[in-house]
Amino acid sequence: MLERVAVHQTRLRTPGLGLDARGVALGAKGVVLLPSIDRLVAFLALYTRQGSLADILRSLAIEVVRSKLGAREVTLTFAAETSDRMDRIAEIARLAGGYTFTGTSRHFVQYRDAAAPFGYDVAQISAGDATLWLYHNTFSQSYETERKIDVRSLVLRLEPHADPSTGREPGPRWLSAEAGLGPALIHYFVRSGVTAEVGVAEWPPASSFDDGPVVRYLFRVPELPERMIPLLTRTPGLSMFLPAAPGTAVEVGFRHPVNLRACPVFAETGLVLFRGHGLDPLEIPKLPALGDVRAFARMEMRKDVAAARASAQPTTSVSVALRLVPTLDPWRHVTATWVEAEDLPVLRRIAYALGPESLRAARVAFTERGAIVRHPTGIEGIPVGQFFREVHKQLYVPAGYDVVPAVAPDVLYRSLGAPPGQVLFIGRDGTVLGVPEEGFVSLEAAVLEAQAWLPLAADRFADALSSALATELPEVTLGGVGLRPLRDVTASDDGALPALPEGAGSGG
C-alpha cells in the first residue's frame, strides 16, 4: 500500500523521490502506463490538441512492457521537470485510460491526485531485478521491456480518418500524379494560367520483378481555382494534399489522428504525404528540384524567310479581335479614373476636399489627353472622369465592362505585347493606351502649386522697431466735468453739436 505525503514531510522511502518548491513529491522522470496501442494514440491525439509535443519529445521514450503474468502494456517515460507539467500529463492520461507515476530510476510511485494533494510514497520497496517497478494504490507490478516504439514510425503508420470538411479553405496544395498523367496536368495548368511548380520524385521498386523505380510527378500550387478541385480529386491517379505541418501533408478529405503541427518529428527538407483509403504514405526524404510549369509551355520557332515565301499553306491559328461588352455585375476593384483635359478644373476643386490619407495614397500621371489618377483602395473619393477597374497589376478596363474573349488577365496582358514598366488602359472603343509607370507621382506632391514669398532684411526690421520704441508717448489726464458739462456749448443750425475747443475736458 502507498502512504500519503504529509505537509512539510522531508523523508521519503522511494529512491530518487523528493519534494519540489510546493511540497509535491516529484522525481526526475514521469511514467504514463497505458493498456494498449490505441490508448497510446488517443493520448498523443489529446496531448497534441492542447499543446506541442516538442516540450517532452527529446526525453520521450515509448516502450512495450510485459508483466509477470504476460500482459503487454505501453509506457511513456519523459523528464518530469516541474509539477505543472506532471499535472497536465496526469489529466490527459486519466482521460485516455492510463495511470501516471513519478520516480527516478527503476521504482516509480503513483503521482498525486485529489486524495493526496502532495503525492504518495511507498511503505516498503519491493526487491527484484525487474527493469521497471510501478506502485499504485490498487496494484504493484514489475515489468520487463520488450521493445521500443519510435514516435516517428508510429505517426507514419497511423491511417488518416475520413473528414469531408477538410480542404475547403483556400491556400497552397500539393498534388501527386502518376507518370502517365504528369505531362497532361502540366499542359493543363499552362493553358489555364495557373501558377504552379512541378518536380519528379522516384521511389524504389516495390519488388525485384519491377523494371525500374516508381516515378510520380509532384506539384506545388499556391492557389488552386475552385473549378479544378472536382477534377483533381476524382480523377484516378491524381491525389490532392493539404499541408498540415512543415514537411507533411494529408490528403484532402481526410484528417490525421495526431495534430502533426504539434508533433515535429518530420524533417522540413523532405515531405511525407499521408494518403487515405488505406494506402501507404508517400515519403520523400528530400524534395526534388521544382520548376515553374510555364517552362514546359509549347515553343514555336520562327521560320526563315525563304521557307516562309515558298510555303503557301494557310495558317491553322484562330485570331479574334478584343471587344468590350457591358456587364451587370457589381463594380469591384475600381482603382483608377481618367480625367479629360476639359475636366481638370473640376479635379482641382475636388483636391481641396480630399483628406490627407487620400492625397498621400493617390498617384497621378499627366498626359496629352488628361490626367490619370490611381488609388490602391478605391477611387470613389474622386468623382470625376471615366472609372477603370484593375484586372491585372498593370492592366485596367472600363468599369461596368468585361473583356471578350474571357481569357485570363495574365494571358490578356501578355497578348498586348507591352514592354515592361507600362500601365495599359483599354478604352471603351477597344483602343489600348499605355502610360509609363515612372510617370505616376504622388497626388500630394502634384496638387499644390508653387507659392510666392518675399524676403525681409533683418537689419531694416530691427531699425524700424528701434525707432518705434524710442518715440515718447503723450501724457493724457482726466479731470472733473462739474454739474453742467455742456454749459458753454450751443447747437449749430443743422442741429449738430460743435467740436470741443482745444483744452476742453482736461482737468485743472
XYZ file of C-alpha atoms in Angstrom:
508
model
C 0.000 0.000 0.000
C 1.015 3.613 -0.536
C 1.290 6.349 2.046
C 0.148 9.912 1.513
C 2.843 12.561 1.726
C 2.081 14.988 4.539
C 2.664 18.710 4.671
C 6.306 19.595 5.447
C 7.338 15.919 5.257
C 11.042 15.651 4.478
C 11.889 11.923 4.443
C 10.661 9.697 1.590
C 11.352 5.994 1.053
C 11.082 5.887 -2.770
C 14.595 6.137 -4.295
C 15.150 9.418 -6.138
C 11.881 10.963 -4.947
C 11.997 14.468 -3.491
C 9.837 17.496 -2.804
C 9.591 20.480 -5.108
C 9.056 24.101 -4.056
C 5.339 23.484 -3.497
C 5.942 20.376 -1.371
C 4.781 17.898 -4.051
C 6.567 14.543 -4.214
C 8.349 14.554 -7.569
C 11.114 12.520 -9.179
C 13.366 13.262 -12.123
C 11.151 11.300 -14.540
C 7.499 10.654 -15.181
C 5.866 7.472 -16.466
C 2.457 7.012 -18.084
C 1.127 3.436 -18.202
C -1.413 2.740 -20.985
C -3.190 -0.579 -21.596
C -2.812 -0.748 -25.409
C -1.530 0.933 -28.568
C -4.873 2.515 -29.375
C -4.872 4.181 -25.939
C -1.389 5.457 -26.761
C -2.710 7.028 -29.968
C -5.579 8.568 -28.018
C -3.094 10.032 -25.515
C -0.984 11.570 -28.300
C -4.077 12.960 -30.025
C -5.310 14.580 -26.801
C -1.886 15.938 -25.894
C -1.173 17.493 -29.299
C -4.621 19.052 -29.396
C -3.809 21.181 -26.332
C -0.066 21.742 -26.743
C 3.077 20.826 -28.613
C 4.852 17.513 -28.129
C 8.169 19.305 -28.650
C 8.333 20.065 -24.890
C 8.901 16.400 -23.978
C 9.985 14.969 -27.332
C 13.726 14.959 -26.567
C 13.324 12.925 -23.388
C 10.304 10.877 -24.542
C 10.711 7.080 -24.736
C 7.794 4.805 -25.675
C 8.180 1.104 -24.847
C 6.083 -2.038 -24.882
C 6.489 -3.740 -21.486
C 5.447 -7.187 -20.276
C 4.350 -8.054 -16.745
C 4.983 -11.322 -14.904
C 1.570 -12.534 -15.997
C 2.475 -11.990 -19.660
C 0.224 -8.954 -20.168
C 1.669 -6.391 -22.572
C 1.183 -2.706 -21.910
C 2.687 0.575 -23.140
C 4.741 3.048 -21.096
C 5.805 6.592 -21.876
C 8.871 7.823 -19.995
C 9.817 11.508 -20.038
C 11.549 14.194 -17.971
C 9.212 15.423 -15.227
C 10.941 18.791 -14.593
C 8.004 20.520 -12.826
C 4.771 19.521 -11.134
C 2.847 21.764 -13.557
C 3.895 19.560 -16.477
C 3.083 16.419 -14.493
C -0.365 17.759 -13.562
C -1.225 18.374 -17.208
C 0.059 14.973 -18.338
C -1.774 13.230 -15.485
C -5.091 14.792 -16.546
C -4.625 13.701 -20.170
C -3.511 10.204 -19.121
C -6.565 9.845 -16.888
C -8.792 10.809 -19.826
C -7.029 8.288 -22.099
C -7.455 5.476 -19.552
C -3.890 5.409 -18.190
C -2.014 5.908 -14.934
C 0.734 8.418 -14.103
C 3.799 7.708 -11.950
C 6.902 9.610 -10.911
C 10.377 8.492 -9.869
C 13.987 8.493 -10.974
C 15.453 5.078 -11.885
C 13.523 1.783 -11.636
C 10.969 2.499 -8.923
C 8.063 4.797 -9.738
C 5.253 5.737 -7.399
C 1.769 6.972 -8.221
C 1.647 10.708 -8.914
C -0.552 12.922 -6.778
C -4.323 13.085 -7.174
C -7.287 14.599 -5.309
C -6.907 12.103 -2.451
C -3.240 13.009 -1.903
C -2.512 16.604 -2.975
C 1.204 16.252 -2.125
C 1.671 12.817 -3.692
C 2.416 9.313 -2.485
C 5.296 7.362 -1.021
C 5.818 3.585 -0.726
C 5.696 1.858 2.616
C 8.223 -0.773 1.511
C 10.409 -1.104 -1.596
C 9.939 -4.392 -3.483
C 13.060 -6.461 -4.147
C 13.797 -7.813 -7.591
C 15.804 -7.341 -10.785
C 12.912 -6.135 -12.927
C 13.545 -3.233 -15.282
C 10.541 -1.271 -14.032
C 8.562 -1.237 -10.780
C 5.268 0.653 -10.557
C 3.499 1.295 -7.240
C -0.189 2.212 -7.306
C -2.976 2.322 -4.756
C -4.653 -0.663 -6.409
C -1.626 -2.654 -7.602
C 2.160 -3.002 -7.508
C 3.685 -4.601 -10.560
C 7.073 -5.199 -12.148
C 7.685 -5.021 -15.900
C 10.329 -6.056 -18.404
C 10.980 -4.073 -21.556
C 10.022 -5.973 -24.709
C 10.633 -3.416 -27.474
C 10.776 0.310 -28.114
C 8.393 2.287 -30.292
C 9.711 5.168 -32.377
C 7.377 8.170 -32.343
C 8.057 8.986 -35.987
C 7.384 5.401 -37.103
C 4.184 5.318 -35.054
C 2.841 8.564 -36.537
C 3.836 7.375 -40.018
C 1.848 4.141 -39.626
C -1.354 5.804 -38.426
C -4.080 5.826 -41.056
C -5.939 9.131 -41.608
C -9.661 9.256 -40.842
C -12.245 10.398 -43.376
C -13.239 14.049 -42.856
C -15.098 15.696 -45.778
C -14.800 19.159 -44.167
C -11.053 19.410 -44.810
C -9.652 21.192 -47.854
C -12.449 23.744 -48.252
C -10.409 26.749 -47.193
C -8.156 28.398 -49.829
C -4.416 28.042 -49.645
C -1.466 26.076 -51.038
C -1.846 22.469 -52.130
C 0.405 19.540 -53.027
C -0.575 17.320 -55.964
C 0.709 13.838 -56.773
C 0.248 12.492 -60.310
C 1.185 9.150 -61.768
C 3.794 9.098 -64.519
C 1.224 8.931 -67.315
C -0.830 11.884 -66.044
C 2.008 14.256 -65.159
C 2.666 15.773 -68.633
C -1.053 16.235 -69.304
C -1.523 18.009 -65.966
C 1.443 20.302 -66.743
C -0.099 21.471 -70.044
C -3.498 21.810 -68.358
C -2.043 24.236 -65.815
C -0.175 26.147 -68.548
C -3.309 26.573 -70.694
C -5.364 27.650 -67.678
C -2.808 30.205 -66.480
C -2.372 28.502 -63.057
C 0.860 29.263 -61.226
C 2.458 26.005 -60.079
C 5.792 24.250 -59.599
C 6.489 20.696 -60.710
C 9.125 18.108 -59.900
C 9.711 14.394 -60.446
C 10.092 12.092 -57.420
C 11.348 8.499 -57.505
C 10.782 5.591 -55.141
C 12.476 2.177 -55.115
C 10.604 -0.609 -56.966
C 8.034 -2.499 -54.923
C 9.635 -5.857 -55.778
C 12.511 -7.305 -57.731
C 10.152 -8.096 -60.611
C 9.693 -4.376 -61.412
C 11.858 -2.995 -64.190
C 12.701 0.374 -62.652
C 11.862 2.848 -59.918
C 8.360 4.178 -59.349
C 8.069 7.701 -60.783
C 5.451 10.281 -59.822
C 5.056 13.955 -60.644
C 4.858 16.297 -57.653
C 3.118 19.700 -57.970
C 3.092 22.610 -55.520
C 0.225 25.028 -56.256
C -0.022 28.297 -54.229
C -3.686 28.871 -55.129
C -5.936 26.433 -56.967
C -9.094 27.625 -58.804
C -12.230 26.179 -57.280
C -13.451 24.884 -60.631
C -10.470 22.494 -60.837
C -10.960 20.844 -57.440
C -13.542 18.190 -58.557
C -11.357 17.150 -61.484
C -8.179 16.863 -59.413
C -9.802 14.982 -56.531
C -11.900 12.480 -58.511
C -9.521 11.508 -61.309
C -7.792 8.143 -60.667
C -4.051 8.599 -60.444
C -4.304 12.162 -59.076
C -4.209 12.993 -55.354
C -4.505 16.380 -53.668
C -2.910 17.037 -50.268
C -3.391 19.826 -47.746
C -0.219 20.955 -45.874
C -0.610 20.017 -42.208
C 2.842 20.968 -40.880
C 6.331 21.693 -42.229
C 7.334 18.540 -44.108
C 3.902 16.858 -44.001
C 0.596 16.990 -45.893
C -2.644 14.999 -45.610
C -4.912 14.055 -48.489
C -7.913 16.315 -48.940
C -10.985 14.691 -47.382
C -9.015 13.029 -44.571
C -7.624 14.026 -41.168
C -4.653 12.564 -39.324
C -5.417 11.307 -35.776
C -2.493 13.313 -34.355
C -2.044 17.043 -34.776
C 1.049 16.959 -36.994
C 1.858 20.624 -36.410
C 2.261 19.873 -32.679
C 4.304 16.726 -33.340
C 7.525 17.891 -35.078
C 9.055 14.509 -35.941
C 9.460 15.019 -39.710
C 12.285 16.975 -41.358
C 11.353 20.162 -43.182
C 13.734 19.326 -46.041
C 11.594 16.335 -47.023
C 7.903 15.656 -47.480
C 5.522 12.981 -46.192
C 2.170 12.681 -47.992
C -0.436 10.835 -45.903
C -2.906 9.145 -48.239
C -6.390 7.929 -47.388
C -8.335 4.831 -48.493
C -5.855 2.555 -46.685
C -2.906 3.461 -48.931
C 0.620 3.759 -47.578
C 2.018 7.276 -47.167
C 4.416 8.638 -49.764
C 7.660 9.563 -48.029
C 10.188 11.773 -49.825
C 13.428 12.121 -47.819
C 14.473 15.194 -49.814
C 12.313 17.351 -52.024
C 13.177 17.049 -55.730
C 14.073 20.035 -57.864
C 10.908 22.056 -58.571
C 10.449 24.262 -61.626
C 7.748 26.564 -62.967
C 5.229 24.774 -65.182
C 5.423 27.675 -67.662
C 8.850 26.396 -68.632
C 7.032 23.479 -70.323
C 4.833 25.709 -72.488
C 4.823 24.911 -76.200
C 7.511 26.891 -78.023
C 7.295 27.851 -81.691
C 10.407 28.676 -83.709
C 10.180 31.406 -86.354
C 10.679 30.061 -89.855
C 13.365 31.513 -92.122
C 12.374 33.938 -94.865
C 12.972 31.581 -97.771
C 10.817 28.846 -96.332
C 8.103 31.318 -95.448
C 7.941 32.642 -99.017
C 7.921 29.186 -100.529
C 5.161 27.988 -98.232
C 1.687 28.900 -99.354
C -0.152 26.774 -96.761
C -2.816 28.665 -94.805
C -2.244 29.120 -91.095
C -4.190 26.994 -88.642
C -4.351 29.571 -85.833
C -7.585 31.360 -84.946
C -7.360 35.043 -84.072
C -10.262 37.195 -82.861
C -10.437 40.896 -82.054
C -10.622 42.146 -78.496
C -14.021 43.552 -77.526
C -15.681 45.133 -74.506
C -19.253 44.248 -73.558
C -21.390 45.840 -70.811
C -21.930 43.767 -67.675
C -24.496 43.870 -64.877
C -22.080 42.590 -62.234
C -21.367 44.959 -59.332
C -18.265 47.115 -59.652
C -15.156 45.739 -57.950
C -11.551 46.893 -57.787
C -12.337 50.342 -59.253
C -8.987 51.959 -58.525
C -8.343 54.421 -61.395
C -10.041 57.306 -63.196
C -9.179 59.040 -66.459
C -9.868 62.790 -66.231
C -10.109 64.509 -69.606
C -8.306 67.822 -70.167
C -11.535 69.868 -70.004
C -12.376 68.310 -66.591
C -9.071 69.204 -64.940
C -10.577 72.340 -63.250
C -13.083 70.040 -61.530
C -10.217 67.841 -60.309
C -8.513 70.952 -58.912
C -11.625 71.891 -56.924
C -12.007 68.321 -55.632
C -8.398 68.398 -54.389
C -9.435 70.939 -51.714
C -11.932 68.431 -50.256
C -9.638 65.374 -50.193
C -8.267 64.195 -46.872
C -4.568 63.717 -46.111
C -4.750 59.922 -46.460
C -6.282 60.150 -49.938
C -3.701 62.702 -51.069
C -0.825 60.546 -49.848
C -2.105 57.236 -51.281
C -3.304 58.504 -54.691
C -0.902 58.760 -57.632
C -1.415 60.837 -60.766
C 0.090 60.963 -64.250
C -0.456 63.859 -66.671
C -0.744 63.073 -70.388
C -1.795 64.877 -73.546
C -5.322 63.515 -73.125
C -5.737 64.477 -69.463
C -4.764 63.119 -66.064
C -4.894 59.534 -64.757
C -5.415 59.110 -61.013
C -4.845 55.742 -59.292
C -5.754 54.847 -55.714
C -4.963 51.357 -54.333
C -8.087 51.089 -52.135
C -10.657 52.673 -54.428
C -11.163 55.818 -56.484
C -14.731 56.582 -55.299
C -13.492 59.638 -53.371
C -12.638 61.413 -56.667
C -15.999 61.529 -58.534
C -14.745 62.853 -61.867
C -13.603 61.255 -65.111
C -14.018 57.757 -66.556
C -13.579 54.998 -63.975
C -11.405 51.941 -64.606
C -11.159 48.694 -62.682
C -7.939 46.798 -62.155
C -7.830 43.288 -63.684
C -4.055 42.944 -63.594
C -1.233 44.677 -61.771
C -0.625 46.818 -64.885
C -3.867 46.451 -66.836
C -7.163 48.373 -66.453
C -10.518 48.086 -68.249
C -13.516 50.473 -68.020
C -15.755 49.905 -65.026
C -19.003 48.206 -65.995
C -17.455 46.324 -68.917
C -15.997 42.849 -69.444
C -13.399 41.744 -71.958
C -14.305 39.109 -74.540
C -12.988 36.553 -75.211
C -12.950 35.885 -71.423
C -9.283 34.986 -71.189
C -7.226 35.130 -68.011
C -5.794 38.576 -67.119
C -2.221 37.271 -67.420
C -2.929 35.932 -70.909
C -4.600 39.220 -71.925
C -1.671 41.312 -70.684
C 0.889 39.132 -72.455
C -1.102 39.230 -75.702
C -0.969 43.053 -75.758
C 2.834 42.845 -76.008
C 3.577 45.911 -73.927
C 7.179 46.450 -72.808
C 7.949 46.216 -69.094
C 7.030 49.240 -66.991
C 3.921 50.211 -68.997
C 0.466 50.550 -67.388
C -2.186 49.744 -70.004
C -5.710 51.203 -70.163
C -8.269 49.676 -72.552
C -10.783 52.280 -73.715
C -14.436 51.646 -74.427
C -13.756 51.787 -78.170
C -11.165 48.996 -77.871
C -8.075 51.193 -78.110
C -5.251 50.436 -75.729
C -3.218 53.302 -74.222
C -0.008 52.857 -72.270
C 1.427 55.120 -69.566
C 4.942 54.577 -68.146
C 4.950 53.510 -64.507
C 7.539 56.121 -63.649
C 5.150 58.817 -64.948
C 2.931 58.423 -61.883
C 3.766 60.698 -58.972
C 2.125 61.269 -55.620
C -1.011 63.407 -55.846
C 0.105 65.145 -52.676
C 3.245 66.408 -54.448
C 1.470 67.352 -57.697
C -1.681 69.072 -56.471
C -0.170 72.183 -54.782
C 1.343 74.869 -56.995
C 4.423 76.889 -56.007
C 3.616 79.749 -53.606
C 5.206 83.241 -53.916
C 7.146 84.706 -50.982
C 9.219 87.889 -50.330
C 12.482 88.106 -48.396
C 12.664 90.556 -45.482
C 16.014 92.009 -44.358
C 16.615 91.541 -40.660
C 18.583 94.847 -40.195
C 15.786 97.032 -41.701
C 13.251 95.386 -39.477
C 15.472 95.999 -36.418
C 15.887 99.744 -37.269
C 12.137 100.251 -37.699
C 11.468 98.520 -34.408
C 14.083 100.612 -32.555
C 12.656 103.923 -33.842
C 9.145 102.895 -32.872
C 10.263 102.000 -29.359
C 12.136 105.370 -28.967
C 9.037 107.557 -29.662
C 7.670 109.209 -26.485
C 4.016 108.666 -25.673
C 1.834 111.793 -24.888
C 0.547 112.204 -21.342
C -3.244 112.366 -21.008
C -5.028 113.354 -17.765
C -8.697 113.435 -16.877
C -10.405 115.926 -14.514
C -13.867 116.565 -13.179
C -16.572 117.840 -15.542
C -18.803 119.520 -12.923
C -22.545 119.571 -12.686
C -23.077 121.159 -16.164
C -20.510 119.670 -18.563
C -22.126 121.251 -21.686
C -22.887 124.727 -20.318
C -20.668 126.525 -22.873
C -21.880 124.569 -25.956
C -24.556 125.840 -28.349
C -26.209 123.875 -31.118
C -25.486 124.765 -34.735
C -28.057 125.329 -37.457
C -28.040 121.726 -38.578
C -28.685 120.551 -35.026
C -25.182 119.004 -34.570
C -23.010 119.803 -31.608
C -19.821 121.754 -32.455
C -16.441 120.364 -31.784
C -14.987 120.871 -28.361
C -12.427 123.669 -28.127
C -8.801 122.839 -27.570
C -8.193 122.044 -23.960
C -11.850 121.247 -23.186
C -12.324 118.277 -20.964
C -8.907 118.480 -19.329
C -8.968 118.929 -15.627
C -7.030 121.526 -13.735
